[in-house]
Coordinates of C-alpha atoms and ligand atoms in Angstrom, one line a residue:
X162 CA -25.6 135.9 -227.1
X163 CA -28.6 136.5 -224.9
X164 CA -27.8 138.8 -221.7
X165 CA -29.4 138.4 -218.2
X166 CA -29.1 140.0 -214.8
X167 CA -30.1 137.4 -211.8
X168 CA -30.3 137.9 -207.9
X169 CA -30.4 134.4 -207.3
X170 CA -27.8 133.0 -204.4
X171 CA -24.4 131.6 -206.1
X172 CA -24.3 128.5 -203.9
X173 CA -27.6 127.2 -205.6
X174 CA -27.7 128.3 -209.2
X175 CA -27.6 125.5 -211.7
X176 CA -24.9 126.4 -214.5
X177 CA -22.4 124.8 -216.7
X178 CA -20.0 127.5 -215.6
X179 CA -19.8 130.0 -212.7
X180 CA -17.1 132.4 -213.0
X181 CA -15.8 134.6 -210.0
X182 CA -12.8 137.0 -209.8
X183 CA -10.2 137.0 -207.4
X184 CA -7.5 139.9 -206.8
X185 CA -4.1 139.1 -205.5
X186 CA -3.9 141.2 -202.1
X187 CA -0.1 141.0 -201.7
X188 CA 1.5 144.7 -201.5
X189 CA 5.0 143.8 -200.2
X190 CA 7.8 143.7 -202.2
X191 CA 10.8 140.9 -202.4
X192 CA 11.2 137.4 -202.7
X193 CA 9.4 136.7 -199.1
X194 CA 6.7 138.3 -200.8
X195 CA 4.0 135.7 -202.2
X196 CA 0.7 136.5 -203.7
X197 CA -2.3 136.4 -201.5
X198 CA -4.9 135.7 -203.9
X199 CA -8.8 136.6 -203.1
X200 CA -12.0 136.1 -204.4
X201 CA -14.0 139.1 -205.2
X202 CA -17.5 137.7 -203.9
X203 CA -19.3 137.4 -200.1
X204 CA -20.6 134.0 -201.2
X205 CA -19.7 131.8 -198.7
X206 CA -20.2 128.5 -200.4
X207 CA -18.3 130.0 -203.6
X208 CA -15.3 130.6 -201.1
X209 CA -15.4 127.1 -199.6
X210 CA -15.0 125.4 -202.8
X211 CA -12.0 127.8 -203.7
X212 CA -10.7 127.6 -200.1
X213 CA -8.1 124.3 -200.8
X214 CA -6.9 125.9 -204.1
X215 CA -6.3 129.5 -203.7
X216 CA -4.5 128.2 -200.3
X217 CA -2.8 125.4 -202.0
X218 CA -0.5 129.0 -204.0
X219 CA -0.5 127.3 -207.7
X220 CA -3.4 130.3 -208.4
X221 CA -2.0 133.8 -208.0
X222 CA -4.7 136.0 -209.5
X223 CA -2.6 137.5 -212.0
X224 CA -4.4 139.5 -215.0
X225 CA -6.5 137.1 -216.4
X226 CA -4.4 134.5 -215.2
X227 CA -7.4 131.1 -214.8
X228 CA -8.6 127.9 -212.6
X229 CA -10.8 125.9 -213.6
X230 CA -12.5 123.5 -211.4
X231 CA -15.3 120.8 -212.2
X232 CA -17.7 119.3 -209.7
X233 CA -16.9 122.2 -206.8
X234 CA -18.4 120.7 -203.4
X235 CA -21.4 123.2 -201.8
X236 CA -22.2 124.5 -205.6
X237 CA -25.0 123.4 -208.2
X238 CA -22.7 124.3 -211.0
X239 CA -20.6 122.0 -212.5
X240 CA -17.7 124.0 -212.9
X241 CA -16.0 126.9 -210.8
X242 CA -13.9 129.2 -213.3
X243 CA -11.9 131.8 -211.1
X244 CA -10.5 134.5 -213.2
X245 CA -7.6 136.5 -211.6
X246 CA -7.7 140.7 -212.0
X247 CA -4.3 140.9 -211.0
X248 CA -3.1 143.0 -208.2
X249 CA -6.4 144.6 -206.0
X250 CA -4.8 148.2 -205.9
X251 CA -5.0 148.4 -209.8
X252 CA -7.9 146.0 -210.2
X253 CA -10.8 148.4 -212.1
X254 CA -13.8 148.5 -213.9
X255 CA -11.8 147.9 -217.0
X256 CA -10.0 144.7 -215.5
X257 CA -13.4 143.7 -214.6
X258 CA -14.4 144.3 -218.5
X259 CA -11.8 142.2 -219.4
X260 CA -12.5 139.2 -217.1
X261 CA -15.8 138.5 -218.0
X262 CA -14.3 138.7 -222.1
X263 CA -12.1 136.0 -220.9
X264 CA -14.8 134.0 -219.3
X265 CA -16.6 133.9 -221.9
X266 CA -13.5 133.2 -224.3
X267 CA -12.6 130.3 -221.9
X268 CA -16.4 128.9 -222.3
X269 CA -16.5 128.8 -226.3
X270 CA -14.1 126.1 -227.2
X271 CA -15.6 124.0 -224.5
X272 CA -18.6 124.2 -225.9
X273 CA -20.0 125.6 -223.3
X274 CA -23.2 127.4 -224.4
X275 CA -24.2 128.9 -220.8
X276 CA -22.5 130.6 -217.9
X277 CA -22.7 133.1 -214.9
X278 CA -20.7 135.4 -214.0
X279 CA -20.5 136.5 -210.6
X280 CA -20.4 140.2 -210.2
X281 CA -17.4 141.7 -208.1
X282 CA -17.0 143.8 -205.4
X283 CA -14.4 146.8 -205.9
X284 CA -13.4 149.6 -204.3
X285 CA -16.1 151.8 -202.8
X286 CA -15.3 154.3 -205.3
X287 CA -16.5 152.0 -208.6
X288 CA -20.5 151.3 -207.9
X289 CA -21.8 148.0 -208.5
X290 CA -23.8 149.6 -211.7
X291 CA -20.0 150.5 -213.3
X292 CA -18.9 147.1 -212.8
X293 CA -22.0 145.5 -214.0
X294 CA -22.1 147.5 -217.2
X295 CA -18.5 146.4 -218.1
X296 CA -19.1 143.0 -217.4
X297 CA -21.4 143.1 -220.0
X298 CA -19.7 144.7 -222.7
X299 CA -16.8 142.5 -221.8
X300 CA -18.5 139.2 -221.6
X301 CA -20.6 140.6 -225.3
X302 CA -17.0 141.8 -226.6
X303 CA -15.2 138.6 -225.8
X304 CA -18.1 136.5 -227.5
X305 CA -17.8 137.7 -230.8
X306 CA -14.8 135.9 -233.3
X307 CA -14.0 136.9 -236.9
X308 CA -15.8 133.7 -237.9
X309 CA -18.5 134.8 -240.6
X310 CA -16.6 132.6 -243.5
X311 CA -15.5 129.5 -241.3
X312 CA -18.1 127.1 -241.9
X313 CA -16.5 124.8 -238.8
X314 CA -16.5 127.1 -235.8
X315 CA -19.6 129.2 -236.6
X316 CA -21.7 128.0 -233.8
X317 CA -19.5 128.2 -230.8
X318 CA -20.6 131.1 -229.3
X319 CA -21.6 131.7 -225.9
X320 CA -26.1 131.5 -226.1
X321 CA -26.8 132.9 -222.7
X322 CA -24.5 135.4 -220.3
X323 CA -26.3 135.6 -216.8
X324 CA -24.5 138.4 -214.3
X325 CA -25.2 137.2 -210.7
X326 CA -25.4 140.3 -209.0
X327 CA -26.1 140.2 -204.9
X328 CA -29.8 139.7 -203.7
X329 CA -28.9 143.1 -202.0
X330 CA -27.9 145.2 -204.7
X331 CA -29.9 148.3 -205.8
X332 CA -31.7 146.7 -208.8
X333 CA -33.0 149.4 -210.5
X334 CA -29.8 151.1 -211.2
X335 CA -28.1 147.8 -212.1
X336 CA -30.8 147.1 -214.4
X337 CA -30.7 150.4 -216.3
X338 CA -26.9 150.0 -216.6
X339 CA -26.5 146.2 -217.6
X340 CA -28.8 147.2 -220.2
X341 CA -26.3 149.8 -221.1
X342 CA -23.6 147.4 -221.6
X343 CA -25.7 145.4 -224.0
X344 CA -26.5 148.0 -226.2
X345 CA -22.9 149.4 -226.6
X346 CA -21.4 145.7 -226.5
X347 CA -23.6 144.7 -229.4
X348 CA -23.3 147.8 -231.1
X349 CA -18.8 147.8 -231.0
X350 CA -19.9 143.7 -231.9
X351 CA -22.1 145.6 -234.8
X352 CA -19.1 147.2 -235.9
X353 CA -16.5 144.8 -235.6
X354 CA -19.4 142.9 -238.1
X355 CA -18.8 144.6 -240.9
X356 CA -14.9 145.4 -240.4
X357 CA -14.3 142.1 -241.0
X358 CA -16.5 142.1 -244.3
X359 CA -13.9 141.2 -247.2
X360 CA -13.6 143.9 -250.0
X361 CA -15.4 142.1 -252.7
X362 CA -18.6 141.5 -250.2
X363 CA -18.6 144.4 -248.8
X364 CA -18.6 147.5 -251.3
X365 CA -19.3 150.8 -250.8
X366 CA -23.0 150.4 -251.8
X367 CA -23.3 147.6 -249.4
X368 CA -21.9 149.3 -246.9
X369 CA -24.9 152.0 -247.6
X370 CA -27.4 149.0 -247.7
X371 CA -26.0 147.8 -244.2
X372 CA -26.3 151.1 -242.4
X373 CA -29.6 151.7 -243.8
X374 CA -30.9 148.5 -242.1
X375 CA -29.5 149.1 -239.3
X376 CA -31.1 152.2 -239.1
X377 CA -34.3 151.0 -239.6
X378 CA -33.9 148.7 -237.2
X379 CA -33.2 151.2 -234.3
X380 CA -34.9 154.1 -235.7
X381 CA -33.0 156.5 -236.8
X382 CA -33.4 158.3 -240.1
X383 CA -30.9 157.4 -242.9
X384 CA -29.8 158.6 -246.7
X385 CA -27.4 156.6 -249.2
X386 CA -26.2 158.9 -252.0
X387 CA -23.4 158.4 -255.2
X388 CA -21.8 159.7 -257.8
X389 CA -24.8 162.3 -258.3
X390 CA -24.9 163.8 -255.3
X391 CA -20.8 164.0 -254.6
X392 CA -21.0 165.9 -257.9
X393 CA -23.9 168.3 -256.6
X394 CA -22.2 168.9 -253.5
X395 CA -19.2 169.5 -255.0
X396 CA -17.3 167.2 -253.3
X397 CA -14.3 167.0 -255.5
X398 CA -12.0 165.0 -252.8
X399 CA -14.0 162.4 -252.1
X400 CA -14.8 162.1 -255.9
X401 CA -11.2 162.4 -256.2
X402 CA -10.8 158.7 -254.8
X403 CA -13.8 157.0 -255.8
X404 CA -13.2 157.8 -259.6
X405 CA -10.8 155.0 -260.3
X406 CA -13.1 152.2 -259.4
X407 CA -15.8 150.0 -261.1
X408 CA -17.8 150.5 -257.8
X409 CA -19.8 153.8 -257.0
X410 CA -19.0 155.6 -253.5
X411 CA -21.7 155.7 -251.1
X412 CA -22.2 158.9 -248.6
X413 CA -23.8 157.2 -246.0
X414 CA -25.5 160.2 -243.5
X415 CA -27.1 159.3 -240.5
X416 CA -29.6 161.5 -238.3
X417 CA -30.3 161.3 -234.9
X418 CA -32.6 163.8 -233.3
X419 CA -34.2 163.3 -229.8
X420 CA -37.7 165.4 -229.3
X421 CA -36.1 166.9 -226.2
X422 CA -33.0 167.9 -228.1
X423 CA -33.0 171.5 -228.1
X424 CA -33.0 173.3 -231.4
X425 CA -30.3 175.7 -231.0
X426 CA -28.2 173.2 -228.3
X427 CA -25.3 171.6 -230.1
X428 CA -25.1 169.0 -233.3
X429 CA -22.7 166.8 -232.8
X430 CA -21.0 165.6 -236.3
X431 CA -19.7 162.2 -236.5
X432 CA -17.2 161.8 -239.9
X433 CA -16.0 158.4 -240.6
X434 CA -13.6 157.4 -243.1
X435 CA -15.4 154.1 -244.7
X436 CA -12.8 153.1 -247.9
X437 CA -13.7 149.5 -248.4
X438 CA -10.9 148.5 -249.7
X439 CA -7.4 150.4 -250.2
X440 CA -5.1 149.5 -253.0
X441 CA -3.3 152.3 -252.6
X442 CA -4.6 153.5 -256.0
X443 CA -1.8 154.4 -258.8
X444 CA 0.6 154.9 -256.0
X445 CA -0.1 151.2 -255.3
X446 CA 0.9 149.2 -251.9
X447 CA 3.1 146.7 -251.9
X448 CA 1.2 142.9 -252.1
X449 CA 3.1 142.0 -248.4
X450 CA -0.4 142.8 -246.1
X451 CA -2.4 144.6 -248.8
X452 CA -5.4 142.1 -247.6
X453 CA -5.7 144.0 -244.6
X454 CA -6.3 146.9 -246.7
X455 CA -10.1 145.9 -246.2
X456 CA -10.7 147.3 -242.8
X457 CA -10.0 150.7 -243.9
X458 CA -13.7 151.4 -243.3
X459 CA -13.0 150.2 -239.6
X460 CA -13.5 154.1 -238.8
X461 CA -17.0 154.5 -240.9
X462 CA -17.6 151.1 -238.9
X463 CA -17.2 152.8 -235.6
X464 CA -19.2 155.8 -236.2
X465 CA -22.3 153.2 -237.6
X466 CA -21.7 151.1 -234.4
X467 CA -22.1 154.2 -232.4
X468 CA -25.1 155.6 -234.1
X469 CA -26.7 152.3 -233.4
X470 CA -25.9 152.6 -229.8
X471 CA -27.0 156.4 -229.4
X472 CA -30.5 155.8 -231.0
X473 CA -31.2 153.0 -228.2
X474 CA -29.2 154.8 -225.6
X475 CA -31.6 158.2 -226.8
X476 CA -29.2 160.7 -225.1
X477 CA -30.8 164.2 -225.1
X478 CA -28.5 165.8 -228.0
X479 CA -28.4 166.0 -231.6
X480 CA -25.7 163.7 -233.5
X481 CA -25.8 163.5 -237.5
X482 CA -23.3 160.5 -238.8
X483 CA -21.2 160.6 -242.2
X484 CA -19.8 158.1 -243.6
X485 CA -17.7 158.5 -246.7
X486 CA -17.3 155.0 -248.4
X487 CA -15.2 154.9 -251.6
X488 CA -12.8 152.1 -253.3
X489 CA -9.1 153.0 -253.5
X490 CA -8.3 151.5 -257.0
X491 CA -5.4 151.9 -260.1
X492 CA -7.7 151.9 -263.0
X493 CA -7.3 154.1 -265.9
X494 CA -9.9 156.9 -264.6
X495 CA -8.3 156.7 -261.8
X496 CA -6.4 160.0 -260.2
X497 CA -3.0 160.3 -260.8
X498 CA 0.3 161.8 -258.2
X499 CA 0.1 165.7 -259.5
X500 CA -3.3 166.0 -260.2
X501 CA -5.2 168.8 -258.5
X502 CA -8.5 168.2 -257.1
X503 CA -11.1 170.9 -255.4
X504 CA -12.4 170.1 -252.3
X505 CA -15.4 170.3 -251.3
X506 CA -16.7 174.1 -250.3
X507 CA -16.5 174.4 -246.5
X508 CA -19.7 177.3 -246.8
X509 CA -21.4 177.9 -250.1
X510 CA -19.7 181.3 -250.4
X511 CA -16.5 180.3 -249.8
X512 CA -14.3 178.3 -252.8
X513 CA -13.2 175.0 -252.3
X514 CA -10.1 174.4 -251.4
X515 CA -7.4 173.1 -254.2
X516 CA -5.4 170.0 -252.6
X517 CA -2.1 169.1 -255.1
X518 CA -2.3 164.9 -254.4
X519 CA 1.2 163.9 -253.8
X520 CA 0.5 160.3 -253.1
X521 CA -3.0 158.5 -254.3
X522 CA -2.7 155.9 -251.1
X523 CA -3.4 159.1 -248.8
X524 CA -6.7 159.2 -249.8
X525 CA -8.5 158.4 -246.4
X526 CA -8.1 162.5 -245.7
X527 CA -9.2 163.5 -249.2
X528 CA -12.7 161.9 -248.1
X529 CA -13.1 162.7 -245.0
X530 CA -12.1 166.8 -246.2
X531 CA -15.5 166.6 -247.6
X532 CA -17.0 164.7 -244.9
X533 CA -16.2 167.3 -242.5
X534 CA -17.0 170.0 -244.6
X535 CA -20.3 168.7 -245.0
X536 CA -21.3 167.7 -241.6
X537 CA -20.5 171.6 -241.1
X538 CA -22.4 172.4 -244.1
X539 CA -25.4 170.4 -242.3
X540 CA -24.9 172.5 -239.2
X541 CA -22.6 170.9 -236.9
X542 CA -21.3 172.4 -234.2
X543 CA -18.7 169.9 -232.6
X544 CA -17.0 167.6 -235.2
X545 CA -15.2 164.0 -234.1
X546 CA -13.6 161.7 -237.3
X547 CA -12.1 158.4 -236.6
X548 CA -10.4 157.0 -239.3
X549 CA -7.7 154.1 -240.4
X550 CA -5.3 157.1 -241.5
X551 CA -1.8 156.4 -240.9
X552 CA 0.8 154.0 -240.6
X553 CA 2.9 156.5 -238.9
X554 CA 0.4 156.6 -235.8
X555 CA 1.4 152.5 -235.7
X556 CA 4.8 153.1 -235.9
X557 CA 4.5 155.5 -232.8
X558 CA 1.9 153.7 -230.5
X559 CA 1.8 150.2 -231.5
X560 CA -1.0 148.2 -230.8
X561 CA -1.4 149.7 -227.3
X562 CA -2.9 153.2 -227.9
X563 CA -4.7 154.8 -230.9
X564 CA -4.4 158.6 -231.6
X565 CA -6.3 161.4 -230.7
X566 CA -5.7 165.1 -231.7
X567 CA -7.9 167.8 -231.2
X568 CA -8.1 171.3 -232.3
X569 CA -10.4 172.5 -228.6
X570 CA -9.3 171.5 -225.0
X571 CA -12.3 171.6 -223.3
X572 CA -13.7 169.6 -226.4
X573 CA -10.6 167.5 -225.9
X574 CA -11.3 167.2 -221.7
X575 CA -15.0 165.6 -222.4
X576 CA -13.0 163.3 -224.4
X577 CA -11.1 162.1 -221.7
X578 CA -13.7 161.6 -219.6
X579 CA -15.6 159.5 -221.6
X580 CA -12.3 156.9 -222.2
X581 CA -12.7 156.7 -218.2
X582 CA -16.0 155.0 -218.9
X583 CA -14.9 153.4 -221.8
X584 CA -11.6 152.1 -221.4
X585 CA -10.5 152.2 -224.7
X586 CA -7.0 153.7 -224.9
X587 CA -6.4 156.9 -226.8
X588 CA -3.4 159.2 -226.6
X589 CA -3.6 163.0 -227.9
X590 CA -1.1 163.3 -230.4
X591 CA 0.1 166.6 -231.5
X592 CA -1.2 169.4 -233.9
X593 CA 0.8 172.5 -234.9
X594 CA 1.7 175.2 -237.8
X595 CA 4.5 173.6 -237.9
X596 CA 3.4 170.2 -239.4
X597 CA 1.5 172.8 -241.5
X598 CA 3.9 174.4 -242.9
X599 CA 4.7 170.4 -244.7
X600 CA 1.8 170.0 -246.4
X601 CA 1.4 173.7 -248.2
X602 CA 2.1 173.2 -251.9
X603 CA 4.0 175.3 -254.4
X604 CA 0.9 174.1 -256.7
X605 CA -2.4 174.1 -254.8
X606 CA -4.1 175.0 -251.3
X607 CA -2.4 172.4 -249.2
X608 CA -1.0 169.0 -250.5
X609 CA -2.3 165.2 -249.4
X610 CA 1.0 164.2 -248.2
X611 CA 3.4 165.9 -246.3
X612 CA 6.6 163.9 -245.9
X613 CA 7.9 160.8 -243.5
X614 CA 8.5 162.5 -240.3
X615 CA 5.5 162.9 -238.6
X616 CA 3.5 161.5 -240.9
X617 CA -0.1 161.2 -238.5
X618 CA 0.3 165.1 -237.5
X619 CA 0.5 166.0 -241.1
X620 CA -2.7 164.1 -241.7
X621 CA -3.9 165.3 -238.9
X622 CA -3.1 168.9 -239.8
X623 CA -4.8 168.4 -243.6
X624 CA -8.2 167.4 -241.6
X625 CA -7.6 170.5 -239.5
X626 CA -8.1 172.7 -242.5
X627 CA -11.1 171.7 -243.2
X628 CA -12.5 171.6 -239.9
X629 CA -11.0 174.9 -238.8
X630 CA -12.3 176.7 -235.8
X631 CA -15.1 174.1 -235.0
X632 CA -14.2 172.2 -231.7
X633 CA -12.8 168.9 -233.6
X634 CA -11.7 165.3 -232.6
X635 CA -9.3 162.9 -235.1
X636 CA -9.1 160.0 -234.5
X637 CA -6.5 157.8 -235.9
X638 CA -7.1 153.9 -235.3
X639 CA -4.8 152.6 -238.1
X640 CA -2.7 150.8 -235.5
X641 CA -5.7 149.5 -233.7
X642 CA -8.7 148.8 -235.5
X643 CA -7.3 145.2 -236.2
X644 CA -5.9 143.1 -233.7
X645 CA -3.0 141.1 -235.0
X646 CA -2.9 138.5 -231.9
X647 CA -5.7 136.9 -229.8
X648 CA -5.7 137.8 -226.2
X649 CA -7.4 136.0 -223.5
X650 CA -10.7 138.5 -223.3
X651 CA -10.7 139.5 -227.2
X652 CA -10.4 137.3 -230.4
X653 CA -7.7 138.8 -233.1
X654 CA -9.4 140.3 -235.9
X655 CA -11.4 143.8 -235.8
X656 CA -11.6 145.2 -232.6
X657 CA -14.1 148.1 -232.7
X658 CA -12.1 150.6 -231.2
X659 CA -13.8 154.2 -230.4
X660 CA -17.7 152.8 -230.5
X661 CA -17.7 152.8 -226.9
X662 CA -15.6 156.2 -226.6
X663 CA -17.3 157.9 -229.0
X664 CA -20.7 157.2 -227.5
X665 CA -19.6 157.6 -224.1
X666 CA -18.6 161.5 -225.7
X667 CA -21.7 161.9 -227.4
X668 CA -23.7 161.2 -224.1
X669 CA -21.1 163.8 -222.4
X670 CA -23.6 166.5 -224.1
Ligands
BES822 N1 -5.2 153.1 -245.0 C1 -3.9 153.6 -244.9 C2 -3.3 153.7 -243.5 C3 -3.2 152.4 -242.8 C4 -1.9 151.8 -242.7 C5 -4.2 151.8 -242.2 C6 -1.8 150.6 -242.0 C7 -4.1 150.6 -241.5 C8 -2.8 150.0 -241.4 C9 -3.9 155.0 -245.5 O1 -4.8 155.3 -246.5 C10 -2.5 155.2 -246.1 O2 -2.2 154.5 -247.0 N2 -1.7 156.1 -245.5 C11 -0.4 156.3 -246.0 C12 -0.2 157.8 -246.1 C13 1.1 158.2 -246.8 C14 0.9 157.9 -248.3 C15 1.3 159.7 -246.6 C16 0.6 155.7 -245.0 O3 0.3 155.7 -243.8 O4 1.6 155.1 -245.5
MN823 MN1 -4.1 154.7 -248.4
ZN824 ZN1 -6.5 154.1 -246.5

């Protein structure tokens, strides 16, 4: 989908499809109360051709709620789509984000290959350059389906995006951040990619192959390693999971260093846990779902998406990018419940740690214990993971929030921040000794599982020990990175949570 930015007049621009917001303005309460719906633009001939509708009360401007009318008098474009935000008082740059998604999803099984989108007014506190930078990624985000092996729908994407921005807006600043929106859209799109890529296409060498393009493309410097190197490093964990399958595991790491970055300012370490496909291993899943098993990479995935967006965004810091790719698989090399594995040494005169493995299908931290300790190794000085860990952080969130834990508030607080921008929705989760205290073993160092009850803190807790004192964010998408039903601004399939959070922290440096 190509993106543009246009100050033409709305009344005159010739389009298949102009869509507008509108926000219902009705605050009082009770069954007198009826929605007062609005549009969100000064255009006068856009509000003419509404006028009839929006008074006649079948449109309410509900979230995401639609009209659609063809042949609206005063315009040049053949049809009016009006979107609704829902209520004004909570309409916001992420409602906005959303709208455009369901534009866009509205245009596609029309066949229509061409729209504008009318850029909103909100609030004096949200600048036109926030809203225009979410319509972007929105409209971008919305755009994209699982669709790579469907021969029939293949083509129906959305070809051009225009955002019709008022002939009086500041154009510099909306041009700087619409172009924003189009790198991290494509990038979470770039993501989302290869999170739908099926086991057998996508191995962990391919997954190296695909990074290393992509990082070509964009500029940033790349190495692919195996077996060799996981042995040189010592990295017994990852090893650990890799060893039962036919395919090799990849260790993927990325480098991003700016000219302006300073030498001694921070490196930023980005660990993502890329398995491409998760049996379970000798501890094997059940066959009910086991096909989803093949976006447990959808972490790796994110933290390739966002190195692909922080080479073109060029922030001013430091960020190096592992990804630890293995395939979880019951052959007979493969590891087996009791065996003892040694973890990767955290500093070369330190040992590694000795994990007992309870359970081969909790393998996702025994990779990612020697991503982290590598990306210290390397000389990382803030660590963030993001991973497909747990079905326990499902079972407590749902498909609404994914899970944060960190071991570093103020590390924790830039976080935050950067989810305002991003509106992906994380909730910190828990660490303590406590959950510690379940995964020491009678045998080993630590163990790989520590029992039912509280099953993403314990997982949480085992990544702790290997990041330690280093200000570190977990991330634990299980429940998110695959979206189960379609909604009206995002297809079902992978979603490409935390590209857009994770960048927006990277950039918080
Ligand atoms: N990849 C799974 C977690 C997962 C579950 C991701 C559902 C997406 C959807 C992970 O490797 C796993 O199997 N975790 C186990 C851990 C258990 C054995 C301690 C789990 O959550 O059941
Ligand atoms: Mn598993
Ligand atoms: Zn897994």
């Amino acid at each position: 989908m190509r993106t543009e930015l246009s100050f033409a007049g709305l009344a005159g621009v010739e389009t298949e499809l102009l869509a507008v917001l509108a926000a219902d303005t009705q605050t009082a309460k009770g069954p007198e109360a009826k929605p007062a719906p609005v549009l969100l633009t000064d255009d006068e001939a856009v509000k003419a051709a509404a006028a009839a509708v929006l008074a006649s009360g079948e449109f309410k401007a509900g979230a995401n709620e639609m009209l659609l009318l063809h042949a609206p008098a005063g315009l040049k474009a053949k049809r009016l789509l009006v979107v609704g935000l829902g209520k004004q008082a909570k309409a916001t740059v992420h409602s906005v984000r959303n709208a455009a998604g369901t534009a866009v999803r509205q245009a596609k099984p029309r066949g229509i290959r061409e729209l504008v989108f009318a850029l909103p007014q909100l609030g004096s506190e949200t600048p036109p350059r926030t809203v225009a930078r979410a319509a972007v990624e929105g409209a971008l985000v919305g755009d994209f389906d699982a669709d790579t092996y469907r021969s029939e729908r293949k083509d129906q994407s959305v070809q051009r995006f225009t955002l019709a921005a008022p002939e009086t807006a500041d154009r510099n600043a909306l041009e700087a951040a619409f172009a924003e929106g189009a790198i991290v859209g494509e990038s979470q799109n770039f993501a989302r990619e290869l999170v739908n890529e099926p086991g057998n296409k996508l191995t962990p060498t391919v997954l190296g192959r695909r990074a290393a393009e992509m990082a070509q493309q964009v500029g940033l410097a790349c190495e692919v390693h195996s077996t060799e190197k996981l042995h040189e490093l010592k990295m017994g964990a990852f090893w650990s999971v890799s060893q039962g399958s036919e395919e090799p595991p990849a260790l993927i790491v990325l480098r991003y260093e700016p000219a302006g970055a300073q030498k001694d300012g921070p490196m930023l370490g980005l660990v993502g846990k890329g398995i491409t496909f998760d049996t379970g291993g000798i501890s094997i899943k059940p066959a009910d779902n086991m096909e989803k098993m093949k976006y447990d990479m959808a972490g790796g995935a994110a933290m390739l998406g966002a190195m692909r967006a922080i080479a073109l965004l060029k922030p001013d810091v430091r960020v190096l990018a592992i990804v630890c790719a293995a395939e979880n698989m019951p052959d007979g090399k493969a590891q087996k419940p009791g065996d003892v594995q040694t973890a990767m040494p955290i500093a070369p005169d330190r040992p590694g740690k000795t994990i007992e493995i309870i359970n081969t299908d909790a393998e996702g931290r025994l990779v990612l214990a020697d991503g982290l300790s590598y990306a210290r190794q390397l000389g990382a000085t803030q660590l963030i993971d993001a991973a497909t860990l747990t079905g326990a952080i499902g079972v407590a969130l749902g498909q609404v929030n994914a899970g944060a834990f960190a071991n570093d508030d103020a590390t924790y607080a830039r976080f935050e921040t950067a989810l305002k921008v991003s509106g992906e929705k994380f909730w910190r989760m828990p660490l303590g000794e406590e959950y510690t205290e379940q995964i020491k073993s009678d045998i080993g160092d630590i163990k790989n599982t520590g029992g039912r009850y509280g099953g993403a803190s314990t997982a949480a807790e085992f990544l702790h020990a290997f990041a330690e004192d280093v200000p570190w964010i977990h991330l634990d998408i299980a429940g998110m990175a695959w979206i189960d039903e379609t909604r009206p601004y995002i297809a079902k399939g992978p979603s490409g949570i935390g590209v857009r959070s994770i960048v927006e922290w990277v950039r918080s440096y």
